[in-house]
């Protein structure tokens, strides 16, 4: 039974490779995005930087379910399997950090625009100061 690990390298090779990449970035003065780390889970996830991500649009049958994966002659690399790559860690970091902003933007921009358009379709201009629809 073969075990896939971030495409085609072993876990120890991957760890060494990540360290090498980080030292190259530091020695060349490359700034990487600093996630705001006010959460224990985020701090733990940040310890895996840089992320080794495998992506795929193909679905492969694993056990009795279909999963996003890459099929190789030597095995399958599952996109959402944390033993195979860091996709889930990256997704969690991005979603955790940006969820509040996403909620705020959805409410203030998208919902408000939708609400205003719907009121205008019904012949209302918008609302008056007491939040009653105005014709």
Tab-separated table of C-alpha atoms in Angstrom:
chain	number	residue	atom	x	y	z
A	1	UNK	CA	0.000	0.000	0.000
A	2	UNK	CA	1.692	3.181	-1.224
A	3	UNK	CA	1.312	6.473	0.652
A	4	UNK	CA	1.142	9.751	-1.287
A	5	UNK	CA	2.652	12.876	0.232
A	6	UNK	CA	2.330	16.265	-1.493
A	7	UNK	CA	2.696	14.913	-4.975
A	8	UNK	CA	5.846	12.844	-5.354
A	9	UNK	CA	8.149	13.412	-2.350
A	10	UNK	CA	8.276	11.874	1.116
A	11	UNK	CA	7.286	13.785	4.261
A	12	UNK	CA	10.882	14.236	5.417
A	13	UNK	CA	11.937	15.471	1.960
A	14	UNK	CA	8.958	17.837	1.943
A	15	UNK	CA	9.881	19.191	5.391
A	16	UNK	CA	13.477	19.843	4.254
A	17	UNK	CA	12.193	21.452	1.044
A	18	UNK	CA	9.888	23.807	2.996
A	19	UNK	CA	12.780	24.853	5.261
A	20	UNK	CA	14.924	25.517	2.169
A	21	UNK	CA	12.181	27.621	0.566
A	22	UNK	CA	11.698	29.678	3.748
A	23	UNK	CA	15.436	30.312	4.080
A	24	UNK	CA	15.612	31.344	0.385
A	25	UNK	CA	12.716	33.774	0.916
A	26	UNK	CA	14.335	35.258	4.034
A	27	UNK	CA	17.820	35.548	2.501
A	28	UNK	CA	16.384	37.302	-0.559
A	29	UNK	CA	14.247	39.682	1.497
A	30	UNK	CA	10.962	38.340	0.121
A	31	UNK	CA	8.026	39.381	2.317
A	32	UNK	CA	5.284	36.760	2.636
A	33	UNK	CA	1.748	37.409	3.843
A	34	UNK	CA	1.556	37.486	7.628
A	35	UNK	CA	-1.729	35.947	8.749
A	36	UNK	CA	-3.211	37.720	11.797
A	37	UNK	CA	-2.781	34.978	14.400
A	38	UNK	CA	-5.290	35.581	17.183
A	39	UNK	CA	-6.509	31.998	17.179
A	40	UNK	CA	-4.802	28.824	18.422
A	41	UNK	CA	-5.798	26.826	15.321
A	42	UNK	CA	-4.415	29.538	13.028
A	43	UNK	CA	-1.127	29.584	14.963
A	44	UNK	CA	-0.841	25.802	14.586
A	45	UNK	CA	-1.654	26.026	10.856
A	46	UNK	CA	0.906	28.823	10.319
A	47	UNK	CA	3.601	26.414	11.509
A	48	UNK	CA	3.123	24.554	8.209
A	49	UNK	CA	4.125	27.534	6.033
A	50	UNK	CA	4.955	27.492	3.205
A	51	UNK	CA	2.003	25.323	2.198
A	52	UNK	CA	2.543	22.393	-0.172
A	53	UNK	CA	-0.688	22.286	-2.134
A	54	UNK	CA	-1.892	19.761	-4.679
A	55	UNK	CA	-4.914	20.800	-6.714
A	56	UNK	CA	-7.175	18.866	-9.039
A	57	UNK	CA	-10.485	19.241	-10.836
A	58	UNK	CA	-10.789	15.475	-11.304
A	59	UNK	CA	-12.800	13.185	-9.051
A	60	UNK	CA	-11.399	9.772	-8.164
A	61	UNK	CA	-13.160	6.926	-6.379
A	62	UNK	CA	-11.576	6.269	-2.976
A	63	UNK	CA	-13.321	3.575	-0.972
A	64	UNK	CA	-17.013	4.206	-1.536
A	65	UNK	CA	-16.871	7.952	-2.241
A	66	UNK	CA	-15.681	10.327	-4.939
A	67	UNK	CA	-12.969	12.802	-3.919
A	68	UNK	CA	-10.975	15.521	-5.682
A	69	UNK	CA	-7.633	13.885	-6.371
A	70	UNK	CA	-4.753	13.277	-8.756
A	71	UNK	CA	-4.274	9.755	-10.030
A	72	UNK	CA	-0.688	8.550	-10.488
A	73	UNK	CA	0.657	5.141	-11.510
A	74	UNK	CA	1.915	4.736	-7.914
A	75	UNK	CA	-1.267	5.894	-6.138
A	76	UNK	CA	-3.768	8.675	-5.546
A	77	UNK	CA	-3.079	12.117	-4.038
A	78	UNK	CA	-6.258	13.400	-2.384
A	79	UNK	CA	-6.608	17.195	-2.369
A	80	UNK	CA	-8.472	17.295	0.975
A	81	UNK	CA	-6.407	14.637	2.775
A	82	UNK	CA	-4.076	16.433	5.202
A	83	UNK	CA	-1.637	13.512	5.063
A	84	UNK	CA	-1.235	14.143	1.327
A	85	UNK	CA	-1.006	17.933	1.070
A	86	UNK	CA	-1.688	21.278	2.798
A	87	UNK	CA	-4.787	22.328	0.816
A	88	UNK	CA	-7.118	22.054	3.849
A	89	UNK	CA	-4.683	24.047	6.029
A	90	UNK	CA	-4.457	26.817	3.414
A	91	UNK	CA	-8.251	26.907	2.942
A	92	UNK	CA	-8.827	27.115	6.716
A	93	UNK	CA	-6.281	29.923	7.097
A	94	UNK	CA	-7.873	31.959	4.302
A	95	UNK	CA	-11.449	31.357	5.445
A	96	UNK	CA	-10.808	31.905	9.184
A	97	UNK	CA	-8.916	35.138	8.553
A	98	UNK	CA	-11.364	36.545	6.008
A	99	UNK	CA	-14.741	35.226	7.206
A	100	UNK	CA	-15.715	38.351	9.173
A	101	UNK	CA	-14.828	40.598	6.225
A	102	UNK	CA	-16.793	38.285	3.901
A	103	UNK	CA	-19.880	38.517	6.174
A	104	UNK	CA	-19.570	42.286	6.428
A	105	UNK	CA	-19.162	42.793	2.662
A	106	UNK	CA	-22.023	40.399	1.922
A	107	UNK	CA	-24.362	42.349	4.197
A	108	UNK	CA	-23.324	45.941	3.488
A	109	UNK	CA	-22.747	45.626	-0.249
A	110	UNK	CA	-24.471	42.677	-1.820
A	111	UNK	CA	-27.577	42.397	0.370
A	112	UNK	CA	-28.134	46.176	0.472
A	113	UNK	CA	-27.848	46.414	-3.332
A	114	UNK	CA	-30.261	43.480	-3.734
A	115	UNK	CA	-32.716	45.022	-1.240
A	116	UNK	CA	-32.609	48.426	-2.944
A	117	UNK	CA	-33.170	46.883	-6.413
A	118	UNK	CA	-36.128	44.829	-5.158
A	119	UNK	CA	-37.742	47.914	-3.548
A	120	UNK	CA	-37.244	49.909	-6.752
A	121	UNK	CA	-38.853	47.090	-8.780
A	122	UNK	CA	-41.911	47.405	-6.519
A	123	UNK	CA	-42.002	51.185	-7.094
A	124	UNK	CA	-40.343	52.293	-3.853
A	125	UNK	CA	-37.377	54.652	-3.878
A	126	UNK	CA	-35.830	53.321	-0.655
A	127	UNK	CA	-36.725	53.763	3.002
A	128	UNK	CA	-37.399	56.921	5.004
A	129	UNK	CA	-35.629	57.583	8.350
A	130	UNK	CA	-38.162	55.330	10.177
A	131	UNK	CA	-37.288	52.470	7.787
A	132	UNK	CA	-40.692	52.485	6.105
A	133	UNK	CA	-40.678	52.104	2.299
A	134	UNK	CA	-41.146	55.430	0.471
A	135	UNK	CA	-42.952	55.872	-2.888
